[in-house]
Tab-separated table of C-alpha atoms and ligand atoms in Angstrom:
chain	number	residue	atom	x	y	z
A	1	UNK	CA	140.893	24.720	166.991
A	2	UNK	CA	137.843	26.968	167.006
A	3	UNK	CA	135.566	26.287	164.023
A	4	UNK	CA	135.175	29.947	163.038
A	5	UNK	CA	133.440	29.140	159.769
A	6	UNK	CA	130.397	27.650	161.468
A	7	UNK	CA	130.525	29.842	164.564
A	8	UNK	CA	127.449	31.912	165.385
A	9	UNK	CA	126.781	34.144	168.386
A	10	UNK	CA	124.806	31.442	170.180
A	11	UNK	CA	127.397	28.759	169.515
A	12	UNK	CA	130.184	31.068	170.684
A	13	UNK	CA	128.197	31.842	173.819
A	14	UNK	CA	127.674	28.152	174.608
A	15	UNK	CA	131.369	27.408	174.117
A	16	UNK	CA	132.443	30.392	176.202
A	17	UNK	CA	130.030	29.376	178.986
A	18	UNK	CA	131.260	25.778	178.937
A	19	UNK	CA	134.881	26.897	178.872
A	20	UNK	CA	135.675	25.192	175.535
A	21	UNK	CA	137.628	28.350	174.835
A	22	UNK	CA	138.057	31.683	176.594
A	23	UNK	CA	137.178	35.171	175.350
A	24	UNK	CA	140.925	35.803	175.053
A	25	UNK	CA	141.396	32.746	172.859
A	26	UNK	CA	138.423	33.632	170.651
A	27	UNK	CA	139.586	37.212	170.202
A	28	UNK	CA	143.161	36.095	169.486
A	29	UNK	CA	142.035	33.831	166.641
A	30	UNK	CA	140.222	36.753	165.007
A	31	UNK	CA	143.186	39.080	165.597
A	32	UNK	CA	145.406	36.446	163.968
A	33	UNK	CA	143.133	36.424	160.924
A	34	UNK	CA	143.184	40.213	160.775
A	35	UNK	CA	146.951	40.061	160.883
A	36	UNK	CA	147.203	37.630	158.007
A	37	UNK	CA	144.295	38.749	155.796
A	38	UNK	CA	143.593	42.430	156.240
A	39	UNK	CA	146.469	43.695	154.135
A	40	UNK	CA	144.898	42.140	151.079
A	41	UNK	CA	141.229	42.781	151.931
A	42	UNK	CA	141.519	46.294	153.437
A	43	UNK	CA	138.382	45.680	155.495
A	44	UNK	CA	139.728	47.250	158.693
A	45	UNK	CA	141.111	50.768	158.744
A	46	UNK	CA	142.467	50.373	162.264
A	47	UNK	CA	142.260	48.317	165.439
A	48	UNK	CA	140.821	49.756	168.649
A	49	UNK	CA	142.974	50.419	171.703
A	50	UNK	CA	140.761	48.883	174.383
A	51	UNK	CA	140.620	45.249	173.261
A	52	UNK	CA	142.592	43.860	176.218
A	53	UNK	CA	140.512	45.724	178.798
A	54	UNK	CA	137.259	44.629	177.118
A	55	UNK	CA	138.468	41.008	177.095
A	56	UNK	CA	139.221	41.254	180.810
A	57	UNK	CA	135.762	42.689	181.559
A	58	UNK	CA	134.032	40.020	179.462
A	59	UNK	CA	135.919	37.199	181.172
A	60	UNK	CA	134.929	38.656	184.523
A	61	UNK	CA	131.263	38.557	183.431
A	62	UNK	CA	131.583	34.856	182.652
A	63	UNK	CA	133.206	34.261	186.045
A	64	UNK	CA	130.621	36.160	188.070
A	65	UNK	CA	127.607	34.860	186.181
A	66	UNK	CA	126.507	38.110	184.531
A	67	UNK	CA	127.438	37.116	180.973
A	68	UNK	CA	124.763	37.580	178.310
A	69	UNK	CA	124.559	36.202	174.754
A	70	UNK	CA	126.765	39.014	173.467
A	71	UNK	CA	129.425	38.956	176.178
A	72	UNK	CA	132.847	38.386	174.647
A	73	UNK	CA	131.492	38.491	171.078
A	74	UNK	CA	133.916	40.232	168.693
A	75	UNK	CA	132.525	43.148	166.682
A	76	UNK	CA	133.802	45.216	163.795
A	77	UNK	CA	132.381	48.734	163.607
A	78	UNK	CA	131.795	50.872	160.547
A	79	UNK	CA	134.007	53.936	160.624
A	80	UNK	CA	131.081	56.376	160.928
A	81	UNK	CA	130.031	55.108	164.386
A	82	UNK	CA	131.655	56.892	167.306
A	83	UNK	CA	133.583	55.187	170.082
A	84	UNK	CA	134.998	57.546	172.687
A	85	UNK	CA	138.741	58.098	172.320
A	86	UNK	CA	138.934	56.280	168.982
A	87	UNK	CA	139.423	57.619	165.468
A	88	UNK	CA	136.289	57.822	163.286
A	89	UNK	CA	136.803	59.100	159.739
A	90	UNK	CA	133.616	58.054	157.897
A	91	UNK	CA	136.001	56.957	155.153
A	92	UNK	CA	136.937	60.583	154.465
A	93	UNK	CA	140.204	62.526	154.405
A	94	UNK	CA	138.424	65.442	156.011
A	95	UNK	CA	138.127	63.469	159.265
A	96	UNK	CA	141.494	61.720	159.056
A	97	UNK	CA	142.589	62.891	162.507
A	98	UNK	CA	139.189	63.095	164.192
A	99	UNK	CA	138.901	61.366	167.561
A	100	UNK	CA	135.421	60.776	168.913
A	101	UNK	CA	134.619	62.467	172.208
A	102	UNK	CA	131.704	60.200	173.162
A	103	UNK	CA	130.175	56.784	172.502
A	104	UNK	CA	127.321	56.332	170.045
A	105	UNK	CA	124.255	54.968	171.854
A	106	UNK	CA	124.531	51.716	169.879
A	107	UNK	CA	128.106	51.354	171.126
A	108	UNK	CA	127.091	52.136	174.703
A	109	UNK	CA	124.398	49.438	174.600
A	110	UNK	CA	126.846	46.868	173.246
A	111	UNK	CA	129.512	47.854	175.789
A	112	UNK	CA	127.018	47.067	178.540
A	113	UNK	CA	126.744	43.532	177.147
A	114	UNK	CA	130.520	43.190	177.236
A	115	UNK	CA	131.232	42.807	173.525
A	116	UNK	CA	134.759	43.180	172.169
A	117	UNK	CA	135.223	45.990	169.649
A	118	UNK	CA	138.057	44.820	167.404
A	119	UNK	CA	138.393	47.673	164.948
A	120	UNK	CA	136.847	50.214	162.626
A	121	UNK	CA	135.971	49.189	159.105
A	122	UNK	CA	136.397	50.648	155.655
A	123	UNK	CA	133.433	52.331	153.979
A	124	UNK	CA	132.459	54.558	151.088
A	125	UNK	CA	133.173	58.171	151.986
A	126	UNK	CA	130.403	59.397	154.309
A	127	UNK	CA	128.502	56.188	153.385
A	128	UNK	CA	127.963	57.330	149.793
A	129	UNK	CA	128.418	54.421	147.470
A	130	UNK	CA	127.683	50.758	146.858
A	131	UNK	CA	131.160	49.291	146.564
A	132	UNK	CA	133.512	50.859	149.181
A	133	UNK	CA	135.455	52.310	146.246
A	134	UNK	CA	134.812	55.929	147.240
A	135	UNK	CA	136.702	55.420	150.518
A	136	UNK	CA	139.630	57.801	150.924
A	137	UNK	CA	141.575	54.840	152.325
A	138	UNK	CA	141.619	52.496	149.348
A	139	UNK	CA	139.157	49.927	148.037
A	140	UNK	CA	138.165	46.927	150.112
A	141	UNK	CA	138.062	43.521	148.429
A	142	UNK	CA	135.402	40.850	148.456
A	143	UNK	CA	136.783	37.819	150.337
A	144	UNK	CA	134.757	35.493	148.078
A	145	UNK	CA	136.509	36.859	144.974
A	146	UNK	CA	139.376	39.293	145.418
A	147	UNK	CA	138.795	40.919	142.026
A	148	UNK	CA	135.309	42.029	143.106
A	149	UNK	CA	133.859	44.623	145.471
A	150	UNK	CA	132.444	43.610	148.884
A	151	UNK	CA	129.480	45.947	148.390
A	152	UNK	CA	128.992	49.241	150.136
A	153	UNK	CA	128.878	51.508	151.788
A	154	UNK	CA	129.533	49.153	154.745
A	155	UNK	CA	131.851	46.939	152.645
A	156	UNK	CA	134.598	46.767	155.268
A	157	UNK	CA	132.151	45.302	157.774
A	158	UNK	CA	130.762	42.719	155.333
A	159	UNK	CA	134.267	41.770	154.202
A	160	UNK	CA	135.432	41.416	157.810
A	161	UNK	CA	132.601	39.015	158.736
A	162	UNK	CA	132.839	36.990	155.522
A	163	UNK	CA	136.623	36.554	155.849
A	164	UNK	CA	136.330	35.476	159.497
A	165	UNK	CA	138.124	38.570	160.769
A	166	UNK	CA	135.220	39.105	163.193
A	167	UNK	CA	132.080	37.264	164.222
A	168	UNK	CA	129.692	40.235	164.004
A	169	UNK	CA	129.693	43.741	162.664
A	170	UNK	CA	127.786	46.987	162.707
A	171	UNK	CA	127.068	49.021	159.626
A	172	UNK	CA	124.660	51.808	158.805
A	173	UNK	CA	121.851	51.973	156.269
A	174	UNK	CA	120.719	55.068	154.473
A	175	UNK	CA	119.764	53.126	151.376
A	176	UNK	CA	120.913	49.523	151.299
A	177	UNK	CA	124.365	49.957	152.825
A	178	UNK	CA	124.025	46.850	154.970
A	179	UNK	CA	121.740	44.708	152.810
A	180	UNK	CA	123.739	45.172	149.604
A	181	UNK	CA	127.144	44.310	151.141
A	182	UNK	CA	125.469	41.385	152.950
A	183	UNK	CA	124.195	40.177	149.594
A	184	UNK	CA	127.644	40.561	148.004
A	185	UNK	CA	129.400	38.648	150.797
A	186	UNK	CA	126.845	35.883	151.462
A	187	UNK	CA	125.680	37.258	154.824
A	188	UNK	CA	122.464	38.230	156.573
A	189	UNK	CA	121.835	41.978	156.902
A	190	UNK	CA	119.004	43.636	158.765
A	191	UNK	CA	117.775	47.178	158.152
A	192	UNK	CA	115.624	48.036	161.197
A	193	UNK	CA	112.463	50.140	161.238
A	194	UNK	CA	113.357	53.849	161.127
A	195	UNK	CA	113.295	55.053	164.736
A	196	UNK	CA	114.026	51.626	166.246
A	197	UNK	CA	117.758	52.102	166.817
A	198	UNK	CA	119.271	55.357	168.042
A	199	UNK	CA	121.227	57.447	165.534
A	200	UNK	CA	123.007	59.308	168.332
A	201	UNK	CA	126.752	59.182	167.668
A	202	UNK	CA	126.474	58.216	164.025
A	203	UNK	CA	128.141	60.572	161.545
A	204	UNK	CA	124.991	61.606	159.707
A	205	UNK	CA	124.423	61.142	155.992
A	206	UNK	CA	120.676	61.526	155.493
A	207	UNK	CA	118.947	61.961	158.852
A	208	UNK	CA	115.484	60.958	157.692
A	209	UNK	CA	116.884	57.675	156.343
A	210	UNK	CA	119.905	56.627	158.459
A	211	UNK	CA	119.763	53.616	160.773
A	212	UNK	CA	122.432	51.545	162.526
A	213	UNK	CA	122.164	47.997	161.201
A	214	UNK	CA	123.737	44.629	162.058
A	215	UNK	CA	125.499	42.032	159.892
A	216	UNK	CA	125.438	38.393	160.886
A	217	UNK	CA	126.296	34.939	159.673
A	218	UNK	CA	122.761	33.854	160.520
A	219	UNK	CA	119.326	35.412	160.973
A	220	UNK	CA	119.518	34.667	164.677
A	221	UNK	CA	122.790	36.651	164.934
A	222	UNK	CA	121.117	39.770	163.556
A	223	UNK	CA	118.120	39.207	165.850
A	224	UNK	CA	120.307	39.001	168.957
A	225	UNK	CA	122.095	42.240	168.061
A	226	UNK	CA	118.872	44.005	167.075
A	227	UNK	CA	117.214	43.078	170.387
A	228	UNK	CA	119.991	44.853	172.265
A	229	UNK	CA	120.076	47.917	169.989
A	230	UNK	CA	116.336	48.525	169.631
A	231	UNK	CA	115.887	50.839	172.628
A	232	UNK	CA	114.328	54.256	172.974
A	233	UNK	CA	116.962	56.985	173.268
A	234	UNK	CA	116.055	60.529	174.329
A	235	UNK	CA	119.295	61.713	172.692
A	236	UNK	CA	117.834	60.989	169.243
A	237	UNK	CA	114.714	63.018	168.487
A	238	UNK	CA	113.581	60.418	165.946
A	239	UNK	CA	113.926	57.492	168.356
A	240	UNK	CA	110.464	56.072	169.037
A	241	UNK	CA	109.292	55.394	172.613
A	242	UNK	CA	108.881	51.703	173.407
A	243	UNK	CA	105.133	52.013	174.047
A	244	UNK	CA	104.614	53.476	170.582
A	245	UNK	CA	106.333	50.586	168.862
A	246	UNK	CA	103.297	48.726	167.645
A	247	UNK	CA	104.900	45.321	167.749
A	248	UNK	CA	103.327	43.949	170.921
A	249	UNK	CA	99.823	44.130	169.474
A	250	UNK	CA	100.555	41.904	166.543
A	251	UNK	CA	103.758	40.089	167.256
A	252	UNK	CA	102.159	36.670	167.413
A	253	UNK	CA	100.995	36.784	163.834
A	254	UNK	CA	103.136	34.503	161.745
A	255	UNK	CA	103.651	35.618	158.142
A	256	UNK	CA	101.748	33.509	155.630
A	257	UNK	CA	101.216	35.648	152.541
A	258	UNK	CA	104.101	37.032	150.526
A	259	UNK	CA	103.576	39.758	147.927
A	260	UNK	CA	105.918	40.129	144.971
A	261	UNK	CA	105.821	43.389	142.966
A	262	UNK	CA	106.909	41.617	139.757
A	263	UNK	CA	106.345	44.780	137.735
A	264	UNK	CA	109.255	46.452	139.568
A	265	UNK	CA	111.804	44.115	138.101
A	266	UNK	CA	110.675	43.192	134.672
A	267	UNK	CA	113.762	44.849	133.240
A	268	UNK	CA	117.180	45.639	134.634
A	269	UNK	CA	117.589	42.472	136.680
A	270	UNK	CA	120.487	40.222	135.765
A	271	UNK	CA	119.356	36.864	134.273
A	272	UNK	CA	121.096	34.701	136.856
A	273	UNK	CA	119.698	36.799	139.705
A	274	UNK	CA	116.191	36.457	138.286
A	275	UNK	CA	116.555	32.695	137.935
A	276	UNK	CA	117.721	32.351	141.519
A	277	UNK	CA	114.894	34.595	142.692
A	278	UNK	CA	112.285	32.460	140.950
A	279	UNK	CA	113.807	29.345	142.495
A	280	UNK	CA	113.611	30.940	145.944
A	281	UNK	CA	109.950	31.780	145.340
A	282	UNK	CA	109.275	28.155	144.413
A	283	UNK	CA	110.950	27.009	147.618
A	284	UNK	CA	108.777	29.317	149.689
A	285	UNK	CA	105.631	28.159	147.901
A	286	UNK	CA	106.732	24.571	148.395
A	287	UNK	CA	106.912	25.076	152.129
A	288	UNK	CA	103.400	26.458	152.380
A	289	UNK	CA	103.621	30.214	151.860
A	290	UNK	CA	101.018	31.831	149.685
A	291	UNK	CA	102.729	33.996	147.075
A	292	UNK	CA	100.751	36.695	145.267
A	293	UNK	CA	101.510	39.289	142.612
A	294	UNK	CA	101.153	42.867	143.886
A	295	UNK	CA	101.312	46.294	142.256
A	296	UNK	CA	103.242	49.150	143.855
A	297	UNK	CA	103.064	51.955	141.302
A	298	UNK	CA	104.435	54.694	143.605
A	299	UNK	CA	107.108	52.517	145.190
A	300	UNK	CA	108.622	52.259	141.735
A	301	UNK	CA	109.871	55.830	142.196
A	302	UNK	CA	111.690	55.145	145.483
A	303	UNK	CA	115.188	55.361	144.032
A	304	UNK	CA	114.387	58.602	142.184
A	305	UNK	CA	112.919	60.059	145.382
A	306	UNK	CA	115.981	58.918	147.310
A	307	UNK	CA	118.308	60.752	144.942
A	308	UNK	CA	116.477	64.015	145.674
A	309	UNK	CA	115.995	63.679	149.423
A	310	UNK	CA	119.370	62.128	150.263
A	311	UNK	CA	121.636	64.719	148.539
A	312	UNK	CA	119.547	67.520	150.088
A	313	UNK	CA	120.185	66.094	153.538
A	314	UNK	CA	123.819	65.319	152.671
A	315	UNK	CA	124.519	68.882	151.577
A	316	UNK	CA	123.233	70.290	154.863
A	317	UNK	CA	124.909	67.634	157.034
A	318	UNK	CA	128.266	67.998	155.371
A	319	UNK	CA	128.232	71.786	155.686
A	320	UNK	CA	129.471	71.318	159.255
A	321	UNK	CA	132.849	70.201	157.901
A	322	UNK	CA	134.239	73.661	157.376
A	323	UNK	CA	137.732	73.308	158.802
A	324	UNK	CA	136.762	75.209	161.934
A	325	UNK	CA	135.069	72.770	164.239
A	326	UNK	CA	136.160	69.364	163.008
A	327	UNK	CA	138.847	67.658	161.043
A	328	UNK	CA	141.009	68.963	158.243
A	329	UNK	CA	141.666	72.686	158.308
A	330	UNK	CA	143.460	74.501	155.488
A	331	UNK	CA	144.531	78.083	155.964
A	332	UNK	CA	143.357	80.449	153.230
A	333	UNK	CA	143.545	84.139	152.424
A	334	UNK	CA	140.016	84.725	153.667
A	335	UNK	CA	137.354	82.717	155.505
A	336	UNK	CA	135.764	81.741	152.213
A	337	UNK	CA	139.099	80.786	150.750
A	338	UNK	CA	139.892	78.546	153.704
A	339	UNK	CA	136.451	76.856	153.465
A	340	UNK	CA	137.108	76.292	149.795
A	341	UNK	CA	140.566	74.821	150.323
A	342	UNK	CA	139.481	72.628	153.223
A	343	UNK	CA	136.401	71.262	151.513
A	344	UNK	CA	137.914	70.721	148.085
A	345	UNK	CA	140.903	68.880	149.535
A	346	UNK	CA	138.989	67.067	152.255
A	347	UNK	CA	136.062	65.663	150.257
A	348	UNK	CA	136.330	63.112	147.473
A	349	UNK	CA	134.537	63.298	144.118
A	350	UNK	CA	131.334	61.486	145.151
A	351	UNK	CA	130.875	63.623	148.266
A	352	UNK	CA	131.409	66.776	146.210
A	353	UNK	CA	128.953	65.544	143.570
A	354	UNK	CA	126.224	65.000	146.165
A	355	UNK	CA	126.874	68.261	148.004
A	356	UNK	CA	126.557	70.095	144.681
A	357	UNK	CA	123.391	68.225	143.756
A	358	UNK	CA	121.856	68.839	147.173
A	359	UNK	CA	122.659	72.542	147.160
A	360	UNK	CA	121.143	72.853	143.711
A	361	UNK	CA	117.962	71.012	144.724
A	362	UNK	CA	117.520	73.040	147.916
A	363	UNK	CA	118.151	76.301	146.115
A	364	UNK	CA	114.860	75.752	144.282
A	365	UNK	CA	112.956	75.708	147.559
A	366	UNK	CA	109.890	73.616	148.315
A	367	UNK	CA	108.246	74.314	144.987
A	368	UNK	CA	111.049	72.454	143.220
A	369	UNK	CA	112.191	68.843	143.181
A	370	UNK	CA	112.534	68.599	146.962
A	371	UNK	CA	108.872	69.419	147.567
A	372	UNK	CA	107.803	66.923	144.928
A	373	UNK	CA	110.046	64.226	146.381
A	374	UNK	CA	108.572	64.754	149.851
A	375	UNK	CA	105.054	64.349	148.422
A	376	UNK	CA	106.079	61.254	146.479
A	377	UNK	CA	107.591	59.868	149.659
A	378	UNK	CA	104.270	60.309	151.445
A	379	UNK	CA	102.556	58.396	148.637
A	380	UNK	CA	105.114	55.585	148.923
A	381	UNK	CA	104.646	55.333	152.702
A	382	UNK	CA	100.888	55.139	152.211
A	383	UNK	CA	101.199	52.563	149.471
A	384	UNK	CA	103.468	50.463	151.663
A	385	UNK	CA	100.882	50.575	154.504
A	386	UNK	CA	98.098	49.593	152.112
A	387	UNK	CA	100.214	46.775	150.698
A	388	UNK	CA	100.698	45.346	154.168
A	389	UNK	CA	96.957	45.214	154.636
A	390	UNK	CA	96.880	42.691	151.798
A	391	UNK	CA	100.096	40.728	152.362
A	392	UNK	CA	102.296	39.998	155.380
A	393	UNK	CA	105.631	40.509	153.638
A	394	UNK	CA	107.024	41.869	150.387
A	395	UNK	CA	109.757	39.946	148.578
A	396	UNK	CA	112.314	41.109	145.969
A	397	UNK	CA	115.904	40.266	145.058
A	398	UNK	CA	118.273	42.251	147.312
A	399	UNK	CA	120.387	43.626	144.454
A	400	UNK	CA	119.630	43.439	140.702
A	401	UNK	CA	123.090	42.005	139.934
A	402	UNK	CA	125.961	39.984	141.413
A	403	UNK	CA	129.095	41.485	143.041
A	404	UNK	CA	130.845	43.429	140.298
A	405	UNK	CA	134.535	43.871	139.504
A	406	UNK	CA	136.674	46.451	141.268
A	407	UNK	CA	136.823	49.476	138.983
A	408	UNK	CA	133.449	48.761	137.395
A	409	UNK	CA	130.692	51.409	137.543
A	410	UNK	CA	133.072	54.019	138.987
A	411	UNK	CA	132.803	56.317	135.975
A	412	UNK	CA	129.049	55.791	135.650
A	413	UNK	CA	127.364	57.038	138.829
A	414	UNK	CA	123.870	56.140	137.620
A	415	UNK	CA	124.888	52.494	137.014
A	416	UNK	CA	126.274	52.457	140.559
A	417	UNK	CA	123.074	54.021	141.965
A	418	UNK	CA	121.027	51.188	140.432
A	419	UNK	CA	122.516	48.828	143.049
A	420	UNK	CA	119.859	50.277	145.359
A	421	UNK	CA	116.875	49.718	143.110
A	422	UNK	CA	115.354	47.287	145.617
A	423	UNK	CA	116.860	48.735	148.808
A	424	UNK	CA	115.372	52.191	148.398
A	425	UNK	CA	111.681	51.387	149.162
A	426	UNK	CA	112.403	50.226	152.741
A	427	UNK	CA	114.534	53.281	153.565
A	428	UNK	CA	112.108	55.702	151.945
A	429	UNK	CA	109.107	54.166	153.750
A	430	UNK	CA	110.992	53.469	156.996
A	431	UNK	CA	109.962	49.812	157.111
A	432	UNK	CA	112.302	47.002	158.194
A	433	UNK	CA	113.941	44.690	155.688
A	434	UNK	CA	116.232	41.681	155.811
A	435	UNK	CA	118.663	40.373	153.182
A	436	UNK	CA	119.142	36.608	153.153
A	437	UNK	CA	121.651	34.447	151.273
A	438	UNK	CA	119.820	32.360	148.652
A	439	UNK	CA	122.570	30.252	147.113
A	440	UNK	CA	125.698	30.694	145.011
A	441	UNK	CA	126.402	30.589	141.290
A	442	UNK	CA	128.959	28.477	139.435
A	443	UNK	CA	131.779	30.899	140.247
A	444	UNK	CA	130.887	30.872	143.911
A	445	UNK	CA	129.271	34.322	143.891
A	446	UNK	CA	126.382	34.723	146.339
A	447	UNK	CA	122.715	35.362	145.560
A	448	UNK	CA	120.423	37.143	147.995
A	449	UNK	CA	116.726	37.803	148.462
A	450	UNK	CA	115.127	40.489	150.600
A	451	UNK	CA	111.936	40.645	152.627
A	452	UNK	CA	110.236	43.832	153.761
A	453	UNK	CA	107.738	43.878	156.645
A	454	UNK	CA	105.396	46.495	158.144
A	455	UNK	CA	106.881	49.015	160.598
A	456	UNK	CA	108.002	47.321	163.843
A	457	UNK	CA	107.576	43.813	162.462
A	458	UNK	CA	111.226	42.732	162.571
A	459	UNK	CA	109.873	39.639	164.329
A	460	UNK	CA	108.150	38.593	161.094
A	461	UNK	CA	111.448	39.015	159.222
A	462	UNK	CA	113.300	36.860	161.734
A	463	UNK	CA	110.577	34.227	161.572
A	464	UNK	CA	110.600	33.922	157.764
A	465	UNK	CA	114.376	34.339	157.648
A	466	UNK	CA	114.920	31.339	159.898
A	467	UNK	CA	112.435	29.292	157.877
A	468	UNK	CA	114.202	30.232	154.654
A	469	UNK	CA	117.592	29.273	156.133
A	470	UNK	CA	116.208	25.815	156.895
A	471	UNK	CA	114.679	25.382	153.434
A	472	UNK	CA	117.949	26.510	151.850
A	473	UNK	CA	120.067	24.176	154.015
A	474	UNK	CA	117.790	21.289	153.119
A	475	UNK	CA	118.167	22.068	149.394
A	476	UNK	CA	121.953	21.942	149.661
A	477	UNK	CA	121.894	18.338	150.966
B	1	LIG	N1	124.324	53.118	147.832
B	1	LIG	C1	123.772	54.125	148.679
B	1	LIG	C2	124.221	55.472	148.221
B	1	LIG	O1	125.140	55.519	147.481
B	1	LIG	C3	124.252	53.832	150.049
B	1	LIG	C4	123.686	54.713	151.088
B	1	LIG	C5	123.787	54.095	152.430
B	1	LIG	O2	122.994	53.218	152.749
B	1	LIG	N2	124.688	54.585	153.244
B	1	LIG	O3	123.687	56.464	148.594
């Protein structure tokens, strides 16, 4: 019997190296779980075709001594990340029959390690949403409570890890889409520095915000995956060259001072979440961290800025789905008519809402909301830099509330958008952020806190994350 519940990447690697179980056996246990659980959870939209070949290659690596920490580790992949020869729909009807013609760079890097790609996971359509309810392929359920959402937009990936249908998973972050589902499923989620991980082969949502991001059952799991993914890629113009990643200069500094922008969450945060957050702060203080109150007056506008910049980028990105080059194609009486038919049948309501919003915003030109949002973004980036001259890390709850019921917030987009109140600053400023489980409530629903660090300081997030895991473990005893 493999103890999947307590399995981490390192433990799996040790067992595979010792021969306690083989890659085949490990993969078969997860496939068995997919078989028995996925119908109910709807986390996977499909299994990949190459599993057997990947298992064979991984076992060979163990035999010939070239296995690394990730060799033979099962992965679920969000459905907006391309794997050559496999379907990738981004959760949309418009790409229902799309087959990727190349590997995303993140996939290529993981293939080199010999991971096993199990299947593609459910997501909000084109990664727009916080609950996986805008998927064209049905809602996914939260394995911790089947009446609730697993978060979004990468809710299939979080559900798959939390229900032991995979050990690790990839998602993408444009604004919280890995941290929020991590929080809702009791997992660790890392949003890397913008420019750290290649976006090549990701179906774009908002190019100035998107990043590939890992889910893990532990901080160390996300660190192992990040270390493999964080490589310069000439195929992505926003990928930053290794020598320009400032980390090496400062990587030995251990975080000591934590700033909390209390003024950002005086209202709008659920009582239970606030209580848990305060308890987590006490724990950190108790183990020697200095916690100080900070003010971030511009950062307060991150979510508002996001909802100007993101739809603008969405409306341009999604204009490529015109029924000519990719995906669904509906014949019409004229070119315009066929665009209209294809796009109104292919896109769901949320995608259409954001395309409309984005087109409206961009139609005003730079003197309108878009120009203002870009300026506000600059102010937020600056404020973030200044903040990190005073404190090593910034701490907030990950999400202002607990996982909500399926069906909730679907007819109130603004209520849904508030899920990202605390995620938005890191995406807008491009800094890294990690979501960490911080306990459960009486009904077994998970709490989560989030740290932000300066650009390129993922190491500081891993360091504090591991410390917090230990403090939290100790508390449970
Ligand atoms: N909740 C965010 C939104 O709806 C999710 C974006 C993301 O990170 N993909 O835009």
